[in-house]
Amino acid sequence: MKLLTAACLAALLWLTGCASTPTPSSSPASEPPTGTAPVGTSRPALSLSLSPPSGLQPIAASSWNSRPVAQMAAPADLWQRIRMGFAMPDLNSDLVRDREQWYTTRPDYIFRMTERSRKYLFHIVEELERRGMPTELALLPYIESAFNPQAVSSAKAAGMWQFMPATGTSYDLKQNVFRDDRRDVLASTRAALDYLQRLYGMFGDWHLALAAYNWGEGNVGKAIARNQKQGLGTGYLDLNMPNETRYYVPKLQAVKNIVANPELFRAELPDIPNHPYFETVDIPGDIDVALAAKLADVPLADFKALNPSVHRPVILAAGTPQILLPWDNASIFKRNLEAYHERLASWTAWTAPSTMSVASAAQRVGMSEYDLRNINNIPPRMLIKAGSALIVTRLGALDNDVTGRVAETGQLSLAPEIVTRRTTIKSGRKDTVVSIAQRYKVSISQVADWNDVKSGAAFKPGQSVVLYLPMTARASAPSSPQPSAAKPVRSLAAAAPAGRSAHASAKQPPIRAAAPAPAARKKH
């Protein structure tokens, strides 16, 4: 009985305390809530009245269903979760209607595109919600790449978020001979959301931020400045921009409208459950791509779709210490890996100590020239420049995991294999080794060596001078004597013995490195 009385008193005390505390809106923020004594003062005596506390009203059974109830469970469907997170203002324009019509007439394309996205969409939505960003942005890869992580634009933008090489580097997306993080699911999503957040911070408007993602923040900033100078509006629809950017946000709005109401547009969206598609799994060392897929019991194409950044048939643990696997296959991989006691990688990396032909490199690493070219995508008539990193088979001393330095910075640099031909010219008056070397853009030592004379020697008028000139560059200075007809010789590449560079002869000009091609320029 005593225990029952104590319990009743405790309940009454708790109810009285609740009744004496009004909602926060009933008193100014600067005042303490009613029933809460300021520090240093004593509380009044508590009432033990059994009457209903003031401020608390019973809920009639008839009103239960009319009151909103906070949703406690997450939606089972990922599309519904995306719809719940829409936060960007809608864009209404004729261009949006135009894009809606375009997508509506291509239901198969919409289904293929959305089906492809099921591997990546949950992760992107999770990241957007964690950052407090609008979930419309999860639909942006539909516009950029149709959710194809292997997509490459004509301007060399790559991955499902379509990063240009320079912008990717700015956001710490590694691009080397072994991997391209612009295609990596986790790294590229992190970089894209970082970039979009930065652009939103610059412009304070999501439509302008998206325009800058497509066109570049500098171009959007200049367009805004021009309109401000002319007293014009500075919103997305007010700016003068290229057609690609003008259609960019309308495309996203059209996809948003279709996702929001697929029945209206007669679109079929695949069922995508609201749970992770993949799990991140550590690898113990370098491992062949094909073996990793086999141990995980995953088709090779599906494995590559989740790990699209890998360039070569081996994953280097020093650069890529984790792989993505379908959620249910992660445990299978771990179990099979534990039971697997053979070599995990049949490939490793080798760094060329000097500039050499592919044949010479193949001889050094114990591979055929064909295999070395094929595995490293080396085109014909190219030389491997010193310091280049190549994928080679694990043999003898080349049987270790690749170091972090090579895995992070390895590059393959090639130079054209210059084919020369022996040419004889007649020297003019006052011609010297120096003047002929300058005229034909070769070195003084080469001219001297080819003609067995000293570097400071002079030639007699009409004397035959031997030169080895590139077959594609036989022009001479207009004022100089024209080369006499020379009997063509076989190209040095064909004449060189097996395993030797076409430039191995002491009589040949040195290899001249090709100038790097200018970087492609694009929106971002």
Short mmCIF file of C-alpha atoms in Angstrom, two decimals:
data_model
loop_
_atom_site.label_atom_id
_atom_site.label_comp_id
_atom_site.label_asym_id
_atom_site.label_seq_id
_atom_site.Cartn_x
_atom_site.Cartn_y
_atom_site.Cartn_z
CA MET A 1 0.00 0.00 0.00
CA LYS A 2 2.83 2.36 0.84
CA LEU A 3 4.46 1.62 -2.50
CA LEU A 4 1.20 2.35 -4.34
CA THR A 5 0.76 5.67 -2.50
CA ALA A 6 4.33 6.74 -3.30
CA ALA A 7 3.82 5.90 -6.98
CA CYS A 8 0.61 7.93 -7.12
CA LEU A 9 2.27 10.92 -5.46
CA ALA A 10 5.19 10.75 -7.89
CA ALA A 11 2.82 10.69 -10.87
CA LEU A 12 0.86 13.66 -9.54
CA LEU A 13 4.04 15.64 -8.92
CA TRP A 14 5.18 14.94 -12.50
CA LEU A 15 1.83 16.03 -13.97
CA THR A 16 1.82 19.20 -11.89
CA GLY A 17 5.33 20.08 -13.12
CA CYS A 18 4.25 19.56 -16.73
CA ALA A 19 1.14 21.68 -16.23
CA SER A 20 3.11 24.59 -14.85
CA THR A 21 5.36 24.76 -17.94
CA PRO A 22 3.67 26.53 -20.90
CA THR A 23 4.76 26.25 -24.51
CA PRO A 24 7.81 28.33 -25.49
CA SER A 25 5.66 30.70 -27.56
CA SER A 26 3.67 31.80 -24.50
CA SER A 27 6.52 33.76 -22.91
CA PRO A 28 9.37 35.94 -24.19
CA ALA A 29 12.72 34.25 -24.70
CA SER A 30 14.30 36.58 -22.18
CA GLU A 31 12.00 35.43 -19.36
CA PRO A 32 12.28 32.10 -17.57
CA PRO A 33 9.38 29.74 -18.34
CA THR A 34 6.51 29.75 -15.88
CA GLY A 35 7.09 27.28 -13.10
CA THR A 36 10.91 27.56 -13.41
CA ALA A 37 12.36 29.60 -10.57
CA PRO A 38 15.33 31.86 -11.32
CA VAL A 39 18.65 30.79 -9.89
CA GLY A 40 18.94 31.79 -6.24
CA THR A 41 15.19 31.82 -5.50
CA SER A 42 13.08 29.19 -3.78
CA ARG A 43 10.26 27.31 -5.49
CA PRO A 44 6.67 27.71 -4.23
CA ALA A 45 5.01 24.72 -2.66
CA LEU A 46 3.59 22.21 -5.16
CA SER A 47 -0.15 21.66 -5.27
CA LEU A 48 -1.40 18.08 -4.95
CA SER A 49 -4.85 18.84 -6.34
CA LEU A 50 -6.42 15.93 -8.23
CA SER A 51 -8.22 18.26 -10.66
CA PRO A 52 -6.93 18.34 -14.27
CA PRO A 53 -3.94 20.71 -14.52
CA SER A 54 -4.69 23.98 -16.29
CA GLY A 55 -3.52 24.03 -19.93
CA LEU A 56 -4.00 20.29 -20.45
CA GLN A 57 -7.16 19.29 -22.31
CA PRO A 58 -8.29 15.75 -23.00
CA ILE A 59 -8.34 14.69 -26.68
CA ALA A 60 -11.72 13.52 -27.86
CA ALA A 61 -11.79 10.22 -29.72
CA SER A 62 -13.51 11.91 -32.66
CA SER A 63 -10.51 14.22 -33.23
CA TRP A 64 -7.76 11.59 -33.22
CA ASN A 65 -7.68 11.16 -36.99
CA SER A 66 -7.84 14.89 -37.72
CA ARG A 67 -4.55 15.74 -36.04
CA PRO A 68 -1.25 15.55 -37.99
CA VAL A 69 1.07 12.82 -36.82
CA ALA A 70 4.85 13.10 -37.24
CA GLN A 71 6.17 10.36 -39.55
CA MET A 72 8.43 8.12 -37.48
CA ALA A 73 9.35 5.51 -40.12
CA ALA A 74 11.42 6.27 -43.21
CA PRO A 75 9.64 5.78 -46.55
CA ALA A 76 10.22 2.35 -48.03
CA ASP A 77 10.54 3.84 -51.53
CA LEU A 78 13.59 5.97 -52.40
CA TRP A 79 11.59 8.04 -54.91
CA GLN A 80 9.24 9.14 -52.12
CA ARG A 81 12.21 10.07 -49.95
CA ILE A 82 13.58 12.21 -52.79
CA ARG A 83 10.21 13.93 -53.26
CA MET A 84 10.05 14.74 -49.56
CA GLY A 85 13.40 16.53 -49.80
CA PHE A 86 12.57 18.80 -52.77
CA ALA A 87 13.54 22.31 -51.64
CA MET A 88 14.45 24.32 -54.73
CA PRO A 89 11.97 26.81 -56.20
CA ASP A 90 10.28 25.47 -59.31
CA LEU A 91 11.21 26.94 -62.66
CA ASN A 92 8.28 27.51 -64.98
CA SER A 93 9.10 28.31 -68.58
CA ASP A 94 8.47 27.12 -72.12
CA LEU A 95 11.86 25.40 -72.06
CA VAL A 96 10.70 23.24 -69.16
CA ARG A 97 7.61 22.21 -71.14
CA ASP A 98 9.85 21.49 -74.12
CA ARG A 99 12.09 19.17 -72.08
CA GLU A 100 9.09 17.46 -70.47
CA GLN A 101 7.82 16.69 -73.96
CA TRP A 102 11.24 15.38 -74.98
CA TYR A 103 11.43 12.95 -72.05
CA THR A 104 7.77 11.93 -72.29
CA THR A 105 8.24 10.74 -75.87
CA ARG A 106 11.16 8.55 -74.75
CA PRO A 107 9.80 6.29 -71.97
CA ASP A 108 12.35 3.53 -72.68
CA TYR A 109 15.19 6.03 -72.25
CA ILE A 110 13.77 7.23 -68.93
CA PHE A 111 13.45 3.67 -67.66
CA ARG A 112 16.99 2.66 -68.70
CA MET A 113 18.44 5.81 -67.18
CA THR A 114 16.59 5.45 -63.87
CA GLU A 115 17.31 1.72 -63.72
CA ARG A 116 21.03 2.47 -64.10
CA SER A 117 20.83 4.95 -61.22
CA ARG A 118 19.66 2.40 -58.65
CA LYS A 119 23.27 1.53 -57.78
CA TYR A 120 24.17 5.10 -56.83
CA LEU A 121 21.02 7.04 -55.93
CA PHE A 122 20.72 6.02 -52.28
CA HIS A 123 24.26 7.13 -51.50
CA ILE A 124 23.75 10.50 -53.18
CA VAL A 125 20.48 11.13 -51.31
CA GLU A 126 22.17 10.23 -48.02
CA GLU A 127 24.97 12.71 -48.69
CA LEU A 128 22.56 15.48 -49.69
CA GLU A 129 20.47 15.03 -46.57
CA ARG A 130 23.56 14.93 -44.38
CA ARG A 131 24.61 18.30 -45.80
CA GLY A 132 21.09 19.77 -45.73
CA MET A 133 21.02 20.23 -49.52
CA PRO A 134 17.94 19.95 -51.79
CA THR A 135 17.35 16.38 -52.95
CA GLU A 136 16.63 17.63 -56.50
CA LEU A 137 20.41 17.62 -56.86
CA ALA A 138 20.34 13.81 -56.71
CA LEU A 139 18.74 14.01 -60.17
CA LEU A 140 21.58 16.08 -61.67
CA PRO A 141 23.58 13.05 -62.96
CA TYR A 142 20.57 12.24 -65.16
CA ILE A 143 21.28 15.53 -66.95
CA GLU A 144 25.07 15.27 -66.88
CA SER A 145 25.69 11.66 -67.88
CA ALA A 146 22.44 9.66 -67.68
CA PHE A 147 24.06 8.15 -64.56
CA ASN A 148 26.83 6.52 -66.56
CA PRO A 149 30.08 6.72 -64.53
CA GLN A 150 32.10 5.84 -67.64
CA ALA A 151 30.69 8.74 -69.68
CA VAL A 152 33.27 11.02 -71.34
CA SER A 153 32.28 14.20 -73.14
CA SER A 154 33.87 15.58 -76.29
CA ALA A 155 35.63 18.13 -74.05
CA LYS A 156 37.10 15.30 -71.88
CA ALA A 157 34.76 15.73 -68.91
CA ALA A 158 34.36 12.34 -67.23
CA GLY A 159 32.20 10.44 -64.78
CA MET A 160 28.55 10.68 -63.82
CA TRP A 161 29.13 14.22 -62.48
CA GLN A 162 31.19 15.18 -65.58
CA PHE A 163 34.29 16.77 -64.08
CA MET A 164 36.88 18.38 -66.32
CA PRO A 165 40.47 17.31 -65.56
CA ALA A 166 41.51 20.64 -64.01
CA THR A 167 38.38 21.00 -61.86
CA GLY A 168 38.73 17.40 -60.76
CA THR A 169 42.28 18.10 -59.62
CA SER A 170 41.06 21.18 -57.73
CA TYR A 171 38.66 18.96 -55.78
CA ASP A 172 41.26 16.27 -55.06
CA LEU A 173 40.11 13.77 -57.68
CA LYS A 174 43.24 11.79 -58.57
CA GLN A 175 43.82 11.12 -62.26
CA ASN A 176 46.72 8.86 -63.11
CA VAL A 177 47.58 5.83 -65.20
CA PHE A 178 45.92 3.46 -62.71
CA ARG A 179 42.69 5.26 -61.79
CA ASP A 180 40.51 8.29 -62.47
CA ASP A 181 38.60 9.45 -59.41
CA ARG A 182 36.32 11.58 -61.58
CA ARG A 183 34.56 8.27 -62.21
CA ASP A 184 34.74 7.05 -58.61
CA VAL A 185 31.26 6.83 -57.05
CA LEU A 186 32.19 8.12 -53.58
CA ALA A 187 34.95 10.57 -54.50
CA SER A 188 33.13 12.21 -57.42
CA THR A 189 29.91 12.61 -55.42
CA ARG A 190 31.81 14.23 -52.56
CA ALA A 191 33.57 16.58 -54.97
CA ALA A 192 30.38 17.48 -56.87
CA LEU A 193 28.48 18.34 -53.70
CA ASP A 194 31.44 20.34 -52.39
CA TYR A 195 31.50 22.27 -55.65
CA LEU A 196 27.74 22.87 -55.68
CA GLN A 197 27.78 24.08 -52.08
CA ARG A 198 30.57 26.48 -52.94
CA LEU A 199 28.66 27.82 -55.95
CA TYR A 200 25.50 28.27 -53.89
CA GLY A 201 27.55 30.20 -51.35
CA MET A 202 28.78 32.47 -54.15
CA PHE A 203 25.42 33.21 -55.79
CA GLY A 204 22.85 32.49 -53.06
CA ASP A 205 20.53 30.89 -55.64
CA TRP A 206 20.41 27.24 -56.68
CA HIS A 207 19.47 27.98 -60.29
CA LEU A 208 22.48 30.28 -60.66
CA ALA A 209 24.67 27.73 -58.88
CA LEU A 210 23.60 25.09 -61.40
CA ALA A 211 24.24 27.47 -64.28
CA ALA A 212 27.74 28.03 -62.88
CA TYR A 213 28.27 24.26 -62.56
CA ASN A 214 27.54 23.98 -66.27
CA TRP A 215 29.03 27.22 -67.60
CA GLY A 216 31.60 28.20 -64.98
CA GLU A 217 31.28 30.65 -62.10
CA GLY A 218 33.34 33.27 -63.92
CA ASN A 219 30.95 33.34 -66.87
CA VAL A 220 27.86 33.52 -64.65
CA GLY A 221 29.44 36.29 -62.59
CA LYS A 222 30.19 38.32 -65.72
CA ALA A 223 26.64 37.81 -67.03
CA ILE A 224 25.21 39.05 -63.73
CA ALA A 225 27.52 42.08 -63.75
CA ARG A 226 26.44 42.97 -67.32
CA ASN A 227 22.77 42.85 -66.38
CA GLN A 228 23.35 44.90 -63.23
CA LYS A 229 25.12 47.56 -65.29
CA GLN A 230 22.14 47.74 -67.67
CA GLY A 231 19.58 47.74 -64.86
CA LEU A 232 18.25 44.30 -65.83
CA GLY A 233 17.26 41.34 -63.69
CA THR A 234 19.93 38.95 -62.47
CA GLY A 235 17.95 35.71 -62.11
CA TYR A 236 18.57 32.58 -64.13
CA LEU A 237 15.95 33.45 -66.74
CA ASP A 238 17.26 37.01 -67.06
CA LEU A 239 20.83 36.20 -68.06
CA ASN A 240 22.21 35.93 -71.56
CA MET A 241 23.88 32.50 -71.71
CA PRO A 242 24.74 29.75 -74.21
CA ASN A 243 21.96 27.39 -75.27
CA GLU A 244 23.49 24.48 -73.36
CA THR A 245 23.27 26.42 -70.09
CA ARG A 246 19.86 27.91 -70.95
CA TYR A 247 18.47 24.37 -71.28
CA TYR A 248 20.40 23.01 -68.30
CA VAL A 249 18.10 23.92 -65.40
CA PRO A 250 14.92 23.32 -67.48
CA LYS A 251 16.18 19.77 -68.08
CA LEU A 252 16.59 19.23 -64.34
CA GLN A 253 13.18 20.77 -63.65
CA ALA A 254 11.58 18.48 -66.24
CA VAL A 255 13.13 15.39 -64.62
CA LYS A 256 12.03 16.68 -61.20
CA ASN A 257 8.46 17.07 -62.45
CA ILE A 258 8.48 13.55 -63.89
CA VAL A 259 9.80 12.07 -60.62
CA ALA A 260 7.25 14.10 -58.64
CA ASN A 261 4.32 12.84 -60.72
CA PRO A 262 5.31 9.95 -63.02
CA GLU A 263 1.69 9.00 -63.75
CA LEU A 264 1.00 12.42 -65.24
CA PHE A 265 3.86 11.93 -67.72
CA ARG A 266 3.14 8.23 -68.30
CA ALA A 267 6.64 7.42 -67.03
CA GLU A 268 7.58 4.12 -65.42
CA LEU A 269 10.13 4.47 -62.63
CA PRO A 270 11.80 1.26 -61.42
CA ASP A 271 11.28 0.29 -57.80
CA ILE A 272 14.30 1.46 -55.81
CA PRO A 273 14.21 0.45 -52.14
CA ASN A 274 15.21 3.00 -49.55
CA HIS A 275 18.29 1.18 -48.31
CA PRO A 276 21.99 1.06 -49.31
CA TYR A 277 22.82 -0.71 -52.54
CA PHE A 278 26.52 -1.18 -51.81
CA GLU A 279 28.94 -1.58 -48.93
CA THR A 280 32.55 -0.41 -48.69
CA VAL A 281 35.02 -3.29 -48.19
CA ASP A 282 38.76 -3.11 -47.41
CA ILE A 283 41.21 -5.05 -49.57
CA PRO A 284 44.39 -6.52 -48.02
CA GLY A 285 46.68 -5.72 -50.97
CA ASP A 286 46.83 -5.40 -54.74
CA ILE A 287 44.16 -7.57 -56.34
CA ASP A 288 43.11 -8.36 -59.90
CA VAL A 289 39.77 -6.85 -60.89
CA ALA A 290 38.53 -10.16 -62.29
CA LEU A 291 39.50 -12.01 -59.11
CA ALA A 292 37.80 -9.47 -56.84
CA ALA A 293 34.57 -9.85 -58.82
CA LYS A 294 34.87 -13.63 -58.68
CA LEU A 295 35.43 -13.71 -54.91
CA ALA A 296 32.42 -11.45 -54.43
CA ASP A 297 30.28 -13.62 -56.75
CA VAL A 298 29.43 -10.49 -58.76
CA PRO A 299 29.33 -10.30 -62.58
CA LEU A 300 32.38 -8.44 -63.85
CA ALA A 301 30.25 -5.73 -65.51
CA ASP A 302 28.43 -5.05 -62.21
CA PHE A 303 31.72 -4.93 -60.31
CA LYS A 304 33.11 -2.38 -62.76
CA ALA A 305 29.92 -0.32 -62.52
CA LEU A 306 30.51 0.06 -58.77
CA ASN A 307 34.27 0.55 -59.14
CA PRO A 308 34.47 2.52 -62.40
CA SER A 309 37.56 4.55 -61.53
CA VAL A 310 39.97 1.63 -62.06
CA HIS A 311 41.86 1.99 -65.37
CA ARG A 312 43.75 -1.26 -65.42
CA PRO A 313 43.07 -4.96 -64.68
CA VAL A 314 44.50 -4.61 -61.16
CA ILE A 315 43.40 -2.56 -58.14
CA LEU A 316 46.36 -1.06 -56.29
CA ALA A 317 45.68 -1.09 -52.56
CA ALA A 318 48.10 1.78 -51.88
CA GLY A 319 45.90 4.09 -53.97
CA THR A 320 42.50 2.38 -53.71
CA PRO A 321 42.37 0.59 -50.35
CA GLN A 322 38.62 -0.09 -50.56
CA ILE A 323 36.17 -1.43 -53.11
CA LEU A 324 32.39 -1.17 -53.39
CA LEU A 325 30.31 -4.34 -53.48
CA PRO A 326 26.57 -4.98 -53.54
CA TRP A 327 25.29 -5.08 -49.98
CA ASP A 328 24.55 -8.82 -49.95
CA ASN A 329 27.85 -9.71 -51.64
CA ALA A 330 30.17 -7.96 -49.22
CA SER A 331 30.04 -10.82 -46.71
CA ILE A 332 30.52 -13.35 -49.52
CA PHE A 333 33.69 -11.54 -50.61
CA LYS A 334 35.09 -11.45 -47.09
CA ARG A 335 34.42 -15.14 -46.55
CA ASN A 336 35.91 -16.20 -49.90
CA LEU A 337 38.92 -13.92 -49.46
CA GLU A 338 39.68 -15.53 -46.12
CA ALA A 339 39.65 -18.96 -47.73
CA TYR A 340 41.72 -17.90 -50.77
CA HIS A 341 45.43 -18.65 -50.34
CA GLU A 342 46.81 -17.99 -53.81
CA ARG A 343 48.31 -14.84 -55.32
CA LEU A 344 45.76 -11.99 -55.41
CA ALA A 345 47.41 -9.96 -58.18
CA SER A 346 49.03 -11.15 -61.38
CA TRP A 347 49.95 -7.58 -62.37
CA THR A 348 52.19 -4.91 -60.87
CA ALA A 349 53.71 -1.57 -61.96
CA TRP A 350 57.14 -0.90 -63.46
CA THR A 351 58.75 2.52 -63.96
CA ALA A 352 60.76 3.05 -67.15
CA PRO A 353 64.31 4.15 -66.18
CA SER A 354 64.90 5.94 -69.51
CA THR A 355 63.14 6.79 -72.75
CA MET A 356 62.87 3.63 -74.80
CA SER A 357 60.90 1.80 -77.45
CA VAL A 358 58.04 -0.50 -76.51
CA ALA A 359 60.09 -3.44 -77.76
CA SER A 360 62.96 -2.57 -75.40
CA ALA A 361 60.60 -2.14 -72.45
CA ALA A 362 58.88 -5.45 -73.20
CA GLN A 363 62.24 -7.22 -73.27
CA ARG A 364 63.15 -5.79 -69.86
CA VAL A 365 59.94 -6.87 -68.14
CA GLY A 366 59.67 -10.27 -69.82
CA MET A 367 56.55 -9.60 -71.88
CA SER A 368 55.77 -9.62 -75.57
CA GLU A 369 55.61 -6.24 -77.25
CA TYR A 370 51.99 -6.93 -78.23
CA ASP A 371 50.92 -7.70 -74.65
CA LEU A 372 52.72 -4.67 -73.22
CA ARG A 373 51.10 -2.38 -75.78
CA ASN A 374 47.68 -3.90 -75.27
CA ILE A 375 47.58 -3.81 -71.47
CA ASN A 376 48.87 -0.20 -71.35
CA ASN A 377 46.99 1.11 -74.41
CA ILE A 378 50.16 2.25 -76.20
CA PRO A 379 49.51 3.13 -79.87
CA PRO A 380 51.97 2.27 -82.65
CA ARG A 381 55.04 4.38 -83.39
CA MET A 382 55.29 5.78 -79.88
CA LEU A 383 58.19 5.76 -77.42
CA ILE A 384 57.86 5.34 -73.66
CA LYS A 385 59.33 8.36 -71.90
CA ALA A 386 61.56 8.06 -68.85
CA GLY A 387 59.66 7.87 -65.56
CA SER A 388 56.52 6.39 -67.10
CA ALA A 389 54.63 3.81 -65.03
CA LEU A 390 53.42 0.71 -66.86
CA ILE A 391 51.33 -2.26 -65.84
CA VAL A 392 53.41 -5.43 -66.26
CA THR A 393 53.15 -9.07 -65.25
CA ARG A 394 54.51 -10.12 -61.86
CA LEU A 395 57.73 -11.99 -62.59
CA GLY A 396 60.87 -12.49 -60.52
CA ALA A 397 61.83 -9.19 -58.88
CA LEU A 398 58.58 -7.61 -60.10
CA ASP A 399 56.47 -9.45 -57.56
CA ASN A 400 55.62 -6.80 -54.95
CA ASP A 401 52.60 -4.62 -54.30
CA VAL A 402 52.90 -1.18 -55.85
CA THR A 403 54.15 1.56 -53.53
CA GLY A 404 51.97 4.49 -52.50
CA ARG A 405 54.09 7.00 -54.42
CA VAL A 406 53.68 5.16 -57.72
CA ALA A 407 50.01 4.32 -57.08
CA GLU A 408 49.18 7.98 -56.38
CA THR A 409 51.29 9.73 -59.01
CA GLY A 410 52.03 7.19 -61.78
CA GLN A 411 51.68 8.59 -65.30
CA LEU A 412 52.34 7.14 -68.75
CA SER A 413 54.08 9.66 -71.02
CA LEU A 414 54.65 8.90 -74.69
CA ALA A 415 56.57 10.62 -77.47
CA PRO A 416 56.32 10.10 -81.22
CA GLU A 417 58.84 7.68 -82.67
CA ILE A 418 60.65 9.93 -85.16
CA VAL A 419 61.56 8.08 -88.37
CA THR A 420 64.50 9.64 -90.23
CA ARG A 421 66.10 9.13 -93.63
CA ARG A 422 69.64 9.66 -94.86
CA THR A 423 69.82 12.77 -97.04
CA THR A 424 72.79 14.25 -98.90
CA ILE A 425 72.99 17.98 -99.67
CA LYS A 426 75.61 20.13 -101.44
CA SER A 427 77.16 22.79 -99.25
CA GLY A 428 77.13 26.38 -100.39
CA ARG A 429 79.78 29.08 -100.12
CA LYS A 430 80.89 29.73 -96.54
CA ASP A 431 78.83 26.79 -95.23
CA THR A 432 80.05 25.36 -91.92
CA VAL A 433 78.91 22.64 -89.53
CA VAL A 434 77.25 25.36 -87.44
CA SER A 435 75.37 27.03 -90.32
CA ILE A 436 74.02 23.74 -91.66
CA ALA A 437 72.97 22.58 -88.19
CA GLN A 438 71.04 25.83 -87.71
CA ARG A 439 69.46 25.64 -91.15
CA TYR A 440 68.14 22.11 -90.72
CA LYS A 441 67.34 22.42 -86.99
CA VAL A 442 69.64 19.64 -85.82
CA SER A 443 72.48 19.79 -83.32
CA ILE A 444 76.02 20.83 -84.24
CA SER A 445 77.46 17.65 -82.75
CA GLN A 446 75.15 15.52 -84.90
CA VAL A 447 76.22 17.21 -88.17
CA ALA A 448 79.87 16.83 -87.16
CA ASP A 449 79.36 13.18 -86.21
CA TRP A 450 77.45 12.28 -89.37
CA ASN A 451 80.24 13.75 -91.56
CA ASP A 452 83.30 12.75 -89.44
CA VAL A 453 84.45 16.34 -89.02
CA LYS A 454 85.02 18.64 -86.09
CA SER A 455 82.29 20.90 -84.75
CA GLY A 456 84.04 24.02 -86.01
CA ALA A 457 84.80 22.68 -89.49
CA ALA A 458 83.88 24.47 -92.70
CA PHE A 459 82.69 22.77 -95.89
CA LYS A 460 83.96 23.45 -99.39
CA PRO A 461 81.44 24.81 -101.91
CA GLY A 462 79.60 21.90 -103.50
CA GLN A 463 80.85 19.37 -100.94
CA SER A 464 78.43 16.53 -100.13
CA VAL A 465 77.07 16.81 -96.57
CA VAL A 466 75.21 13.89 -94.97
CA LEU A 467 72.14 14.61 -92.81
CA TYR A 468 69.59 12.39 -91.12
CA LEU A 469 66.28 14.27 -91.29
CA PRO A 470 62.78 13.32 -90.18
CA MET A 471 60.76 12.01 -93.08
CA THR A 472 58.00 14.51 -92.31
CA ALA A 473 60.34 17.50 -92.10
CA ARG A 474 62.57 17.74 -95.21
CA ALA A 475 62.15 21.45 -95.86
CA SER A 476 65.24 23.63 -96.14
CA ALA A 477 65.70 27.37 -95.95
CA PRO A 478 64.69 29.09 -99.20
CA SER A 479 68.11 30.69 -99.63
CA SER A 480 70.01 27.46 -99.06
CA PRO A 481 70.88 24.96 -101.77
CA GLN A 482 68.22 22.29 -102.29
CA PRO A 483 69.22 18.77 -101.20
CA SER A 484 70.32 16.58 -104.02
CA ALA A 485 68.16 13.60 -104.86
CA ALA A 486 68.99 10.91 -102.38
CA LYS A 487 68.28 7.24 -102.66
CA PRO A 488 65.54 6.42 -100.14
CA VAL A 489 66.54 4.04 -97.38
CA ARG A 490 64.41 1.86 -95.20
CA SER A 491 62.91 3.56 -92.17
CA LEU A 492 65.14 3.11 -89.17
CA ALA A 493 62.27 1.60 -87.24
CA ALA A 494 62.16 -1.25 -89.73
CA ALA A 495 65.96 -1.54 -90.03
CA ALA A 496 66.68 -1.66 -86.30
CA PRO A 497 67.39 -5.11 -84.86
CA ALA A 498 64.82 -6.66 -82.57
CA GLY A 499 64.76 -5.22 -79.07
CA ARG A 500 66.55 -1.98 -80.05
CA SER A 501 65.10 1.46 -80.49
CA ALA A 502 64.97 2.90 -83.98
CA HIS A 503 67.19 5.65 -82.55
CA ALA A 504 69.87 3.34 -81.21
CA SER A 505 72.38 4.10 -83.95
CA ALA A 506 75.05 6.62 -82.98
CA LYS A 507 74.41 8.35 -86.29
CA GLN A 508 70.80 9.20 -85.50
CA PRO A 509 69.38 12.44 -84.09
CA PRO A 510 68.26 12.30 -80.45
CA ILE A 511 64.65 11.77 -79.52
CA ARG A 512 62.74 15.01 -79.31
CA ALA A 513 59.92 15.04 -76.78
CA ALA A 514 56.53 15.96 -78.16
CA ALA A 515 54.97 19.13 -76.78
CA PRO A 516 51.99 18.30 -74.52
CA ALA A 517 48.59 18.93 -76.05
CA PRO A 518 46.72 21.89 -74.57
CA ALA A 519 44.17 20.94 -71.95
CA ALA A 520 40.58 20.77 -73.15
CA ARG A 521 38.37 23.54 -71.91
CA LYS A 522 34.79 23.09 -70.83
CA LYS A 523 32.22 24.31 -68.37
CA HIS A 524 33.82 22.77 -65.27
#
